[in-house]
C-alpha cells in the first residue's frame, strides 16, 4: 500500500519524541512490510488542513494519523467522507479510539502492529454534520471539559491533573437540565445531569470506551439529576468499571437519536470526542455501521470481520 502519515507534533507523547527519528523509523518499518510510507510532521495549528489535503488525494491507499483524540477524531471524519482507510498512532492522553481498536498504546509498537496489520470495517457516528468515533455528551462531561480548558497545562501529566481538578469542580456544582429524546421511535422527556451517546455501548472499563466498534448500535446513557454525593458515587462506579450498576444511570441502544433541549441557552456546550462545542436546541445523531475503514492489527481485523452486529 501507499500510505501518507500526518503526525501532530504538538500531540501528547509526540511533544517529547524526536519526531524526525520517529518518522524515519515508521518509514523503515512500513517498507519492511512491503508498503511505501511518507511522513509529514506538522504543528497542531496546521493539522486540520494537512489531514484534509491528505484525505483529498487520489494516489493513496490509506492515511495514517498520529496525535491525540482530537487529531484522531478529525482524521476519522475526513477518512470516512473520502472512503480512505485510516490508521491511527495513539499519542494523546486517553487514546480511546485506539483502545477500542486494540491498537498498542505505545507509539513505537503501534507502528509495528499497523505495518503488519490489515483493513477492517468499523462503525462511526454523526451528531448533525459532525462525525464522531467515541461519543457525544452534554452535562457533567461538558462542564468538566469547560473547567479543564480554563486551566493551564503543558504536558500529559498536567492535563491529567487539570482533569482531576475539573472533576472536583463538577462534583461540587453538578448541572441539571431537561432533554427530550427519540430513540428509534421511542420518545421520552427527562430531567438529567448528563446525557451521553456513544459509538456502540461502553465496555466494562473505567474510561468509558466501547470494547467493540462493529456492534451496529449507539449507546444512550442518561443520568438522573445529582447532588454532589451522587456525582462522587457515579465517578467511583465509572472508575471501577461498574457504570451499569449505578442506579442513577439508564442505558438504551438504538441506531438513531433525536435530541431536543427545550431550555438550552447560548452558553450551553456539548463535547464531541473530547472537543468542547456549542450545542443547539436540536441535535440529530446517527450511526453509520461499518462505514469507516480502519487499519488495525491483523488479529483484531480477523475479530472485527467475524463479529455479528448486536440487536439494537
PDB file of C-alpha atoms in Angstrom:
ATOM      1  CA  UNK A   1       0.000   0.000   0.000  1.00  0.00           C
ATOM      2  CA  UNK A   2       0.963   3.622  -0.497  1.00  0.00           C
ATOM      3  CA  UNK A   3       0.317   5.378   2.820  1.00  0.00           C
ATOM      4  CA  UNK A   4       0.648   9.014   3.879  1.00  0.00           C
ATOM      5  CA  UNK A   5       1.248   9.737   7.568  1.00  0.00           C
ATOM      6  CA  UNK A   6       0.309  13.025   9.228  1.00  0.00           C
ATOM      7  CA  UNK A   7       1.828  13.416  12.690  1.00  0.00           C
ATOM      8  CA  UNK A   8       0.732  16.212  15.045  1.00  0.00           C
ATOM      9  CA  UNK A   9       3.994  17.418  16.602  1.00  0.00           C
ATOM     10  CA  UNK A  10       2.034  19.035  19.456  1.00  0.00           C
ATOM     11  CA  UNK A  11       0.001  15.923  20.284  1.00  0.00           C
ATOM     12  CA  UNK A  12       0.700  14.452  23.721  1.00  0.00           C
ATOM     13  CA  UNK A  13       3.542  11.916  23.546  1.00  0.00           C
ATOM     14  CA  UNK A  14       4.878  13.448  20.337  1.00  0.00           C
ATOM     15  CA  UNK A  15       5.825  16.616  22.228  1.00  0.00           C
ATOM     16  CA  UNK A  16       8.687  14.760  23.901  1.00  0.00           C
ATOM     17  CA  UNK A  17       9.550  12.497  20.957  1.00  0.00           C
ATOM     18  CA  UNK A  18      12.310  13.025  18.377  1.00  0.00           C
ATOM     19  CA  UNK A  19       9.781  13.233  15.560  1.00  0.00           C
ATOM     20  CA  UNK A  20      12.309  13.108  12.734  1.00  0.00           C
ATOM     21  CA  UNK A  21      13.741   9.875  14.127  1.00  0.00           C
ATOM     22  CA  UNK A  22      10.233   8.504  14.685  1.00  0.00           C
ATOM     23  CA  UNK A  23       9.244   9.280  11.081  1.00  0.00           C
ATOM     24  CA  UNK A  24      12.354   7.553   9.717  1.00  0.00           C
ATOM     25  CA  UNK A  25      11.602   4.530  11.891  1.00  0.00           C
ATOM     26  CA  UNK A  26       7.990   4.405  10.690  1.00  0.00           C
ATOM     27  CA  UNK A  27       9.012   4.585   7.031  1.00  0.00           C
ATOM     28  CA  UNK A  28      11.539   1.798   7.546  1.00  0.00           C
ATOM     29  CA  UNK A  29       9.061  -0.472   9.339  1.00  0.00           C
ATOM     30  CA  UNK A  30       6.392   0.002   6.664  1.00  0.00           C
ATOM     31  CA  UNK A  31       8.947  -0.608   3.911  1.00  0.00           C
ATOM     32  CA  UNK A  32       9.981  -3.883   5.557  1.00  0.00           C
ATOM     33  CA  UNK A  33       6.317  -4.917   5.496  1.00  0.00           C
ATOM     34  CA  UNK A  34       6.085  -4.182   1.753  1.00  0.00           C
ATOM     35  CA  UNK A  35       4.432  -0.744   1.922  1.00  0.00           C
ATOM     36  CA  UNK A  36       5.505   2.774   0.942  1.00  0.00           C
ATOM     37  CA  UNK A  37       5.049   5.330   3.732  1.00  0.00           C
ATOM     38  CA  UNK A  38       5.690   9.077   3.557  1.00  0.00           C
ATOM     39  CA  UNK A  39       5.559  11.097   6.788  1.00  0.00           C
ATOM     40  CA  UNK A  40       4.607  14.745   7.303  1.00  0.00           C
ATOM     41  CA  UNK A  41       5.207  16.289  10.729  1.00  0.00           C
ATOM     42  CA  UNK A  42       3.002  19.334  11.286  1.00  0.00           C
ATOM     43  CA  UNK A  43       2.228  21.827  14.020  1.00  0.00           C
ATOM     44  CA  UNK A  44      -1.062  21.471  15.876  1.00  0.00           C
ATOM     45  CA  UNK A  45      -2.415  24.651  14.291  1.00  0.00           C
ATOM     46  CA  UNK A  46      -1.951  23.146  10.826  1.00  0.00           C
ATOM     47  CA  UNK A  47      -3.199  19.617  11.494  1.00  0.00           C
ATOM     48  CA  UNK A  48      -6.745  20.036  10.155  1.00  0.00           C
ATOM     49  CA  UNK A  49      -5.531  21.462   6.845  1.00  0.00           C
ATOM     50  CA  UNK A  50      -2.895  18.735   6.481  1.00  0.00           C
ATOM     51  CA  UNK A  51      -5.435  15.987   7.177  1.00  0.00           C
ATOM     52  CA  UNK A  52      -7.905  17.485   4.711  1.00  0.00           C
ATOM     53  CA  UNK A  53      -5.298  17.674   1.947  1.00  0.00           C
ATOM     54  CA  UNK A  54      -4.313  14.073   2.613  1.00  0.00           C
ATOM     55  CA  UNK A  55      -7.898  12.789   2.540  1.00  0.00           C
ATOM     56  CA  UNK A  56      -8.480  14.520  -0.812  1.00  0.00           C
ATOM     57  CA  UNK A  57      -5.610  12.709  -2.539  1.00  0.00           C
ATOM     58  CA  UNK A  58      -6.443  10.003  -5.062  1.00  0.00           C
ATOM     59  CA  UNK A  59      -2.982   8.412  -5.241  1.00  0.00           C
ATOM     60  CA  UNK A  60      -3.090   6.908  -1.732  1.00  0.00           C
ATOM     61  CA  UNK A  61      -4.297   3.560  -0.415  1.00  0.00           C
ATOM     62  CA  UNK A  62      -4.553   4.768   3.199  1.00  0.00           C
ATOM     63  CA  UNK A  63      -3.767   7.619   5.575  1.00  0.00           C
ATOM     64  CA  UNK A  64      -2.070   7.361   8.965  1.00  0.00           C
ATOM     65  CA  UNK A  65      -2.856   9.993  11.604  1.00  0.00           C
ATOM     66  CA  UNK A  66      -0.850  10.423  14.783  1.00  0.00           C
ATOM     67  CA  UNK A  67      -1.809  12.603  17.728  1.00  0.00           C
ATOM     68  CA  UNK A  68      -4.365  12.977  20.484  1.00  0.00           C
ATOM     69  CA  UNK A  69      -8.074  12.163  20.435  1.00  0.00           C
ATOM     70  CA  UNK A  70      -8.882  15.450  18.680  1.00  0.00           C
ATOM     71  CA  UNK A  71      -6.499  14.719  15.813  1.00  0.00           C
ATOM     72  CA  UNK A  72      -7.749  11.144  15.526  1.00  0.00           C
ATOM     73  CA  UNK A  73     -11.411  12.215  15.510  1.00  0.00           C
ATOM     74  CA  UNK A  74     -10.813  14.824  12.801  1.00  0.00           C
ATOM     75  CA  UNK A  75      -8.893  12.308  10.701  1.00  0.00           C
ATOM     76  CA  UNK A  76     -11.651   9.708  11.086  1.00  0.00           C
ATOM     77  CA  UNK A  77     -14.326  12.113   9.901  1.00  0.00           C
ATOM     78  CA  UNK A  78     -12.325  13.051   6.808  1.00  0.00           C
ATOM     79  CA  UNK A  79     -11.342   9.458   6.045  1.00  0.00           C
ATOM     80  CA  UNK A  80     -14.983   8.392   6.349  1.00  0.00           C
ATOM     81  CA  UNK A  81     -16.124  11.115   3.960  1.00  0.00           C
ATOM     82  CA  UNK A  82     -13.479  10.218   1.369  1.00  0.00           C
ATOM     83  CA  UNK A  83     -13.721   6.443   1.821  1.00  0.00           C
ATOM     84  CA  UNK A  84      -9.994   6.205   2.569  1.00  0.00           C
ATOM     85  CA  UNK A  85      -8.755   3.626   5.118  1.00  0.00           C
ATOM     86  CA  UNK A  86      -7.358   5.205   8.283  1.00  0.00           C
ATOM     87  CA  UNK A  87      -4.627   4.077  10.630  1.00  0.00           C
ATOM     88  CA  UNK A  88      -4.015   5.876  13.929  1.00  0.00           C
ATOM     89  CA  UNK A  89      -0.976   6.312  16.167  1.00  0.00           C
ATOM     90  CA  UNK A  90      -2.196   6.983  19.733  1.00  0.00           C
ATOM     91  CA  UNK A  91      -0.121   9.875  21.054  1.00  0.00           C
ATOM     92  CA  UNK A  92      -2.741  11.519  23.258  1.00  0.00           C
ATOM     93  CA  UNK A  93      -3.840  11.298  26.891  1.00  0.00           C
ATOM     94  CA  UNK A  94      -6.769   8.857  26.728  1.00  0.00           C
ATOM     95  CA  UNK A  95      -6.443   7.345  23.216  1.00  0.00           C
ATOM     96  CA  UNK A  96      -9.971   5.957  23.437  1.00  0.00           C
ATOM     97  CA  UNK A  97     -10.421   5.075  19.757  1.00  0.00           C
ATOM     98  CA  UNK A  98      -7.111   3.204  19.744  1.00  0.00           C
ATOM     99  CA  UNK A  99      -8.195   1.265  22.834  1.00  0.00           C
ATOM    100  CA  UNK A 100     -11.424   0.232  21.099  1.00  0.00           C
ATOM    101  CA  UNK A 101      -9.474  -0.908  18.030  1.00  0.00           C
ATOM    102  CA  UNK A 102      -6.924  -2.799  20.180  1.00  0.00           C
ATOM    103  CA  UNK A 103      -4.016  -0.782  18.765  1.00  0.00           C
ATOM    104  CA  UNK A 104      -0.952  -0.782  21.079  1.00  0.00           C
ATOM    105  CA  UNK A 105      -0.797   2.435  23.102  1.00  0.00           C
ATOM    106  CA  UNK A 106       2.984   2.617  22.786  1.00  0.00           C
ATOM    107  CA  UNK A 107       3.681   4.719  19.675  1.00  0.00           C
ATOM    108  CA  UNK A 108       6.604   2.530  18.591  1.00  0.00           C
ATOM    109  CA  UNK A 109       4.685  -0.705  18.996  1.00  0.00           C
ATOM    110  CA  UNK A 110       1.702   0.814  17.173  1.00  0.00           C
ATOM    111  CA  UNK A 111       3.824   1.327  14.046  1.00  0.00           C
ATOM    112  CA  UNK A 112       4.877  -2.322  14.058  1.00  0.00           C
ATOM    113  CA  UNK A 113       1.296  -3.536  14.576  1.00  0.00           C
ATOM    114  CA  UNK A 114      -0.194  -1.398  11.801  1.00  0.00           C
ATOM    115  CA  UNK A 115       2.549  -2.081   9.256  1.00  0.00           C
ATOM    116  CA  UNK A 116       1.797  -5.792   9.628  1.00  0.00           C
ATOM    117  CA  UNK A 117      -1.939  -5.238  10.050  1.00  0.00           C
ATOM    118  CA  UNK A 118      -4.988  -5.319   7.833  1.00  0.00           C
ATOM    119  CA  UNK A 119      -8.039  -3.256   6.867  1.00  0.00           C
ATOM    120  CA  UNK A 120     -11.312  -3.726   8.778  1.00  0.00           C
ATOM    121  CA  UNK A 121     -14.718  -2.051   8.855  1.00  0.00           C
ATOM    122  CA  UNK A 122     -15.755  -0.060  11.942  1.00  0.00           C
ATOM    123  CA  UNK A 123     -18.872   1.881  12.893  1.00  0.00           C
ATOM    124  CA  UNK A 124     -18.832   5.681  13.041  1.00  0.00           C
ATOM    125  CA  UNK A 125     -21.412   8.145  14.344  1.00  0.00           C
ATOM    126  CA  UNK A 126     -22.521  11.640  13.408  1.00  0.00           C
ATOM    127  CA  UNK A 127     -24.012  14.435  15.510  1.00  0.00           C
ATOM    128  CA  UNK A 128     -25.706  16.572  12.860  1.00  0.00           C
ATOM    129  CA  UNK A 129     -22.878  17.028  10.342  1.00  0.00           C
ATOM    130  CA  UNK A 130     -20.040  16.246  12.784  1.00  0.00           C
ATOM    131  CA  UNK A 131     -18.543  12.740  12.740  1.00  0.00           C
ATOM    132  CA  UNK A 132     -17.521  11.075  15.988  1.00  0.00           C
ATOM    133  CA  UNK A 133     -15.732   7.844  16.818  1.00  0.00           C
ATOM    134  CA  UNK A 134     -16.245   7.887  20.581  1.00  0.00           C
ATOM    135  CA  UNK A 135     -19.156   9.881  21.966  1.00  0.00           C
ATOM    136  CA  UNK A 136     -21.396  12.929  22.120  1.00  0.00           C
ATOM    137  CA  UNK A 137     -22.082  14.189  25.637  1.00  0.00           C
ATOM    138  CA  UNK A 138     -23.775  17.051  27.454  1.00  0.00           C
ATOM    139  CA  UNK A 139     -23.998  17.948  31.111  1.00  0.00           C
ATOM    140  CA  UNK A 140     -21.421  16.593  33.562  1.00  0.00           C
ATOM    141  CA  UNK A 141     -18.733  15.824  30.975  1.00  0.00           C
ATOM    142  CA  UNK A 142     -19.161  19.108  29.128  1.00  0.00           C
ATOM    143  CA  UNK A 143     -18.880  21.107  32.360  1.00  0.00           C
ATOM    144  CA  UNK A 144     -15.735  19.197  33.321  1.00  0.00           C
ATOM    145  CA  UNK A 145     -14.100  19.873  29.942  1.00  0.00           C
ATOM    146  CA  UNK A 146     -15.040  23.561  30.151  1.00  0.00           C
ATOM    147  CA  UNK A 147     -13.461  23.835  33.600  1.00  0.00           C
ATOM    148  CA  UNK A 148     -10.358  21.946  32.445  1.00  0.00           C
ATOM    149  CA  UNK A 149      -9.939  24.134  29.382  1.00  0.00           C
ATOM    150  CA  UNK A 150      -9.820  27.199  31.624  1.00  0.00           C
ATOM    151  CA  UNK A 151      -6.676  25.810  33.299  1.00  0.00           C
ATOM    152  CA  UNK A 152      -3.108  25.970  32.051  1.00  0.00           C
ATOM    153  CA  UNK A 153      -1.135  22.765  31.439  1.00  0.00           C
ATOM    154  CA  UNK A 154       1.745  21.840  29.140  1.00  0.00           C
ATOM    155  CA  UNK A 155       2.132  18.100  29.478  1.00  0.00           C
ATOM    156  CA  UNK A 156       0.183  14.856  29.615  1.00  0.00           C
ATOM    157  CA  UNK A 157       0.547  14.753  33.400  1.00  0.00           C
ATOM    158  CA  UNK A 158      -0.537  18.381  33.571  1.00  0.00           C
ATOM    159  CA  UNK A 159      -3.672  17.551  31.598  1.00  0.00           C
ATOM    160  CA  UNK A 160      -4.449  14.633  33.904  1.00  0.00           C
ATOM    161  CA  UNK A 161      -4.058  16.927  36.931  1.00  0.00           C
ATOM    162  CA  UNK A 162      -6.318  19.512  35.276  1.00  0.00           C
ATOM    163  CA  UNK A 163      -8.903  16.813  34.634  1.00  0.00           C
ATOM    164  CA  UNK A 164      -8.811  15.868  38.310  1.00  0.00           C
ATOM    165  CA  UNK A 165      -9.313  19.463  39.464  1.00  0.00           C
ATOM    166  CA  UNK A 166     -12.130  19.944  36.940  1.00  0.00           C
ATOM    167  CA  UNK A 167     -13.818  16.740  38.118  1.00  0.00           C
ATOM    168  CA  UNK A 168     -13.812  18.042  41.685  1.00  0.00           C
ATOM    169  CA  UNK A 169     -15.392  21.278  40.440  1.00  0.00           C
ATOM    170  CA  UNK A 170     -18.179  19.313  38.743  1.00  0.00           C
ATOM    171  CA  UNK A 171     -18.794  17.215  41.866  1.00  0.00           C
ATOM    172  CA  UNK A 172     -19.289  20.385  43.892  1.00  0.00           C
ATOM    173  CA  UNK A 173     -21.588  22.008  41.313  1.00  0.00           C
ATOM    174  CA  UNK A 174     -23.333  19.436  39.088  1.00  0.00           C
ATOM    175  CA  UNK A 175     -25.552  20.647  36.222  1.00  0.00           C
ATOM    176  CA  UNK A 176     -29.252  19.869  35.817  1.00  0.00           C
ATOM    177  CA  UNK A 177     -31.282  20.310  32.613  1.00  0.00           C
ATOM    178  CA  UNK A 178     -34.202  18.936  30.616  1.00  0.00           C
ATOM    179  CA  UNK A 179     -33.890  16.813  27.492  1.00  0.00           C
ATOM    180  CA  UNK A 180     -36.438  15.267  25.159  1.00  0.00           C
ATOM    181  CA  UNK A 181     -35.216  12.353  23.072  1.00  0.00           C
ATOM    182  CA  UNK A 182     -36.446   9.921  20.462  1.00  0.00           C
ATOM    183  CA  UNK A 183     -34.519   6.638  20.181  1.00  0.00           C
ATOM    184  CA  UNK A 184     -35.651   4.663  17.139  1.00  0.00           C
ATOM    185  CA  UNK A 185     -39.198   5.932  17.662  1.00  0.00           C
ATOM    186  CA  UNK A 186     -39.288   5.650  21.482  1.00  0.00           C
ATOM    187  CA  UNK A 187     -39.880   9.138  22.923  1.00  0.00           C
ATOM    188  CA  UNK A 188     -39.091  10.321  26.458  1.00  0.00           C
ATOM    189  CA  UNK A 189     -38.746  13.571  28.380  1.00  0.00           C
ATOM    190  CA  UNK A 190     -36.357  13.622  31.325  1.00  0.00           C
ATOM    191  CA  UNK A 191     -34.578  15.956  33.697  1.00  0.00           C
ATOM    192  CA  UNK A 192     -30.914  14.907  33.864  1.00  0.00           C
ATOM    193  CA  UNK A 193     -27.424  15.831  34.965  1.00  0.00           C
ATOM    194  CA  UNK A 194     -25.847  14.153  31.941  1.00  0.00           C
ATOM    195  CA  UNK A 195     -26.594  12.541  28.614  1.00  0.00           C
ATOM    196  CA  UNK A 196     -24.018  10.523  26.683  1.00  0.00           C
ATOM    197  CA  UNK A 197     -24.385   8.877  23.287  1.00  0.00           C
ATOM    198  CA  UNK A 198     -21.572   6.520  22.318  1.00  0.00           C
ATOM    199  CA  UNK A 199     -20.404   4.751  19.180  1.00  0.00           C
ATOM    200  CA  UNK A 200     -21.534   1.298  20.419  1.00  0.00           C
ATOM    201  CA  UNK A 201     -22.113   0.519  24.096  1.00  0.00           C
ATOM    202  CA  UNK A 202     -19.446   1.343  26.644  1.00  0.00           C
ATOM    203  CA  UNK A 203     -17.435  -1.625  27.806  1.00  0.00           C
ATOM    204  CA  UNK A 204     -16.786  -2.668  31.393  1.00  0.00           C
ATOM    205  CA  UNK A 205     -13.864  -0.285  31.839  1.00  0.00           C
ATOM    206  CA  UNK A 206     -13.074   2.845  33.795  1.00  0.00           C
ATOM    207  CA  UNK A 207     -12.504   5.080  30.753  1.00  0.00           C
ATOM    208  CA  UNK A 208     -15.914   4.595  29.106  1.00  0.00           C
ATOM    209  CA  UNK A 209     -14.932   3.389  25.659  1.00  0.00           C
ATOM    210  CA  UNK A 210     -16.524   0.680  23.535  1.00  0.00           C
ATOM    211  CA  UNK A 211     -14.875  -2.734  23.521  1.00  0.00           C
ATOM    212  CA  UNK A 212     -16.289  -3.408  20.054  1.00  0.00           C
ATOM    213  CA  UNK A 213     -16.934  -0.936  17.226  1.00  0.00           C
ATOM    214  CA  UNK A 214     -18.799  -3.349  14.979  1.00  0.00           C
ATOM    215  CA  UNK A 215     -21.993  -3.814  17.022  1.00  0.00           C
ATOM    216  CA  UNK A 216     -24.118  -1.595  14.788  1.00  0.00           C
ATOM    217  CA  UNK A 217     -25.722   0.484  17.549  1.00  0.00           C
ATOM    218  CA  UNK A 218     -25.454   3.668  19.594  1.00  0.00           C
ATOM    219  CA  UNK A 219     -25.344   3.567  23.374  1.00  0.00           C
ATOM    220  CA  UNK A 220     -27.572   6.156  25.081  1.00  0.00           C
ATOM    221  CA  UNK A 221     -26.897   6.931  28.756  1.00  0.00           C
ATOM    222  CA  UNK A 222     -28.933   9.358  30.843  1.00  0.00           C
ATOM    223  CA  UNK A 223     -28.089  10.275  34.420  1.00  0.00           C
ATOM    224  CA  UNK A 224     -30.728  11.500  36.872  1.00  0.00           C
ATOM    225  CA  UNK A 225     -30.266  14.948  38.472  1.00  0.00           C
ATOM    226  CA  UNK A 226     -27.488  14.507  41.011  1.00  0.00           C
ATOM    227  CA  UNK A 227     -26.289  16.174  44.176  1.00  0.00           C
ATOM    228  CA  UNK A 228     -22.542  16.266  44.954  1.00  0.00           C
ATOM    229  CA  UNK A 229     -22.642  12.924  46.763  1.00  0.00           C
ATOM    230  CA  UNK A 230     -24.359  11.331  43.779  1.00  0.00           C
ATOM    231  CA  UNK A 231     -21.745  12.660  41.359  1.00  0.00           C
ATOM    232  CA  UNK A 232     -18.962  11.327  43.573  1.00  0.00           C
ATOM    233  CA  UNK A 233     -20.667   7.927  43.688  1.00  0.00           C
ATOM    234  CA  UNK A 234     -21.062   7.941  39.893  1.00  0.00           C
ATOM    235  CA  UNK A 235     -17.375   8.816  39.405  1.00  0.00           C
ATOM    236  CA  UNK A 236     -16.387   5.964  41.723  1.00  0.00           C
ATOM    237  CA  UNK A 237     -18.563   3.475  39.825  1.00  0.00           C
ATOM    238  CA  UNK A 238     -17.137   4.622  36.475  1.00  0.00           C
ATOM    239  CA  UNK A 239     -13.551   4.296  37.683  1.00  0.00           C
ATOM    240  CA  UNK A 240     -14.142   0.715  38.815  1.00  0.00           C
ATOM    241  CA  UNK A 241     -15.882  -0.206  35.545  1.00  0.00           C
ATOM    242  CA  UNK A 242     -19.324  -0.552  37.163  1.00  0.00           C
ATOM    243  CA  UNK A 243     -21.293   2.170  35.386  1.00  0.00           C
ATOM    244  CA  UNK A 244     -24.243  -0.153  34.773  1.00  0.00           C
ATOM    245  CA  UNK A 245     -24.549  -0.872  38.499  1.00  0.00           C
ATOM    246  CA  UNK A 246     -25.210   2.804  39.254  1.00  0.00           C
ATOM    247  CA  UNK A 247     -28.922   3.240  39.963  1.00  0.00           C
ATOM    248  CA  UNK A 248     -28.927   6.819  38.637  1.00  0.00           C
ATOM    249  CA  UNK A 249     -27.868   5.800  35.111  1.00  0.00           C
ATOM    250  CA  UNK A 250     -30.219   4.417  32.460  1.00  0.00           C
ATOM    251  CA  UNK A 251     -28.899   2.734  29.304  1.00  0.00           C
ATOM    252  CA  UNK A 252     -30.651   2.315  25.966  1.00  0.00           C
ATOM    253  CA  UNK A 253     -29.444   1.350  22.494  1.00  0.00           C
ATOM    254  CA  UNK A 254     -30.524   2.344  19.005  1.00  0.00           C
ATOM    255  CA  UNK A 255     -29.291   3.471  15.622  1.00  0.00           C
ATOM    256  CA  UNK A 256     -30.853   6.957  15.509  1.00  0.00           C
ATOM    257  CA  UNK A 257     -31.370   9.502  18.304  1.00  0.00           C
ATOM    258  CA  UNK A 258     -33.127  12.852  18.091  1.00  0.00           C
ATOM    259  CA  UNK A 259     -32.368  15.236  20.961  1.00  0.00           C
ATOM    260  CA  UNK A 260     -34.243  18.384  21.926  1.00  0.00           C
ATOM    261  CA  UNK A 261     -33.095  20.661  24.748  1.00  0.00           C
ATOM    262  CA  UNK A 262     -36.130  22.852  25.497  1.00  0.00           C
ATOM    263  CA  UNK A 263     -34.350  25.249  27.842  1.00  0.00           C
ATOM    264  CA  UNK A 264     -30.915  25.379  26.224  1.00  0.00           C
ATOM    265  CA  UNK A 265     -29.065  28.684  26.419  1.00  0.00           C
ATOM    266  CA  UNK A 266     -26.349  30.031  24.176  1.00  0.00           C
ATOM    267  CA  UNK A 267     -23.766  29.299  26.857  1.00  0.00           C
ATOM    268  CA  UNK A 268     -24.591  25.575  26.938  1.00  0.00           C
ATOM    269  CA  UNK A 269     -21.987  23.272  25.412  1.00  0.00           C
ATOM    270  CA  UNK A 270     -21.594  19.671  24.370  1.00  0.00           C
ATOM    271  CA  UNK A 271     -18.487  17.539  23.959  1.00  0.00           C
ATOM    272  CA  UNK A 272     -17.817  15.527  20.809  1.00  0.00           C
ATOM    273  CA  UNK A 273     -14.778  13.234  21.009  1.00  0.00           C
ATOM    274  CA  UNK A 274     -13.248  15.391  23.718  1.00  0.00           C
ATOM    275  CA  UNK A 275     -13.779  18.757  22.000  1.00  0.00           C
ATOM    276  CA  UNK A 276     -15.993  21.369  23.673  1.00  0.00           C
ATOM    277  CA  UNK A 277     -18.522  22.774  21.177  1.00  0.00           C
ATOM    278  CA  UNK A 278     -21.624  24.987  21.300  1.00  0.00           C
ATOM    279  CA  UNK A 279     -24.840  22.954  21.481  1.00  0.00           C
ATOM    280  CA  UNK A 280     -28.012  23.679  19.542  1.00  0.00           C
ATOM    281  CA  UNK A 281     -31.519  23.082  20.873  1.00  0.00           C
ATOM    282  CA  UNK A 282     -31.880  20.126  18.492  1.00  0.00           C
ATOM    283  CA  UNK A 283     -29.257  17.507  17.679  1.00  0.00           C
ATOM    284  CA  UNK A 284     -29.694  14.579  15.293  1.00  0.00           C
ATOM    285  CA  UNK A 285     -27.403  11.623  15.977  1.00  0.00           C
ATOM    286  CA  UNK A 286     -26.942   8.673  13.629  1.00  0.00           C
ATOM    287  CA  UNK A 287     -24.801   5.550  13.482  1.00  0.00           C
ATOM    288  CA  UNK A 288     -23.197   4.502  10.200  1.00  0.00           C
ATOM    289  CA  UNK A 289     -22.416   0.789  10.641  1.00  0.00           C
ATOM    290  CA  UNK A 290     -19.217  -0.469   9.044  1.00  0.00           C
ATOM    291  CA  UNK A 291     -18.657   2.690   7.013  1.00  0.00           C
ATOM    292  CA  UNK A 292     -15.230   3.621   8.436  1.00  0.00           C
ATOM    293  CA  UNK A 293     -12.311   1.628   7.053  1.00  0.00           C
ATOM    294  CA  UNK A 294      -9.552   1.254   9.638  1.00  0.00           C
ATOM    295  CA  UNK A 295      -6.039  -0.184   9.735  1.00  0.00           C
ATOM    296  CA  UNK A 296      -5.763  -2.491  12.742  1.00  0.00           C
ATOM    297  CA  UNK A 297      -3.505  -5.306  13.976  1.00  0.00           C
ATOM    298  CA  UNK A 298      -4.044  -8.476  11.965  1.00  0.00           C
ATOM    299  CA  UNK A 299      -5.668 -10.418  14.828  1.00  0.00           C
ATOM    300  CA  UNK A 300      -8.052  -7.547  15.507  1.00  0.00           C
ATOM    301  CA  UNK A 301      -9.018  -7.370  11.816  1.00  0.00           C
ATOM    302  CA  UNK A 302      -9.956 -11.040  11.963  1.00  0.00           C
ATOM    303  CA  UNK A 303     -12.001 -10.464  15.134  1.00  0.00           C
ATOM    304  CA  UNK A 304     -13.848  -7.500  13.635  1.00  0.00           C
ATOM    305  CA  UNK A 305     -14.630  -9.452  10.465  1.00  0.00           C
ATOM    306  CA  UNK A 306     -16.307 -12.237  12.434  1.00  0.00           C
ATOM    307  CA  UNK A 307     -18.267 -10.098  14.915  1.00  0.00           C
ATOM    308  CA  UNK A 308     -22.028 -10.185  14.437  1.00  0.00           C
ATOM    309  CA  UNK A 309     -23.833  -6.837  14.953  1.00  0.00           C
ATOM    310  CA  UNK A 310     -25.827  -6.793  18.181  1.00  0.00           C
ATOM    311  CA  UNK A 311     -29.572  -6.259  18.110  1.00  0.00           C
ATOM    312  CA  UNK A 312     -30.345  -2.639  18.960  1.00  0.00           C
TER     313      UNK A 312
END
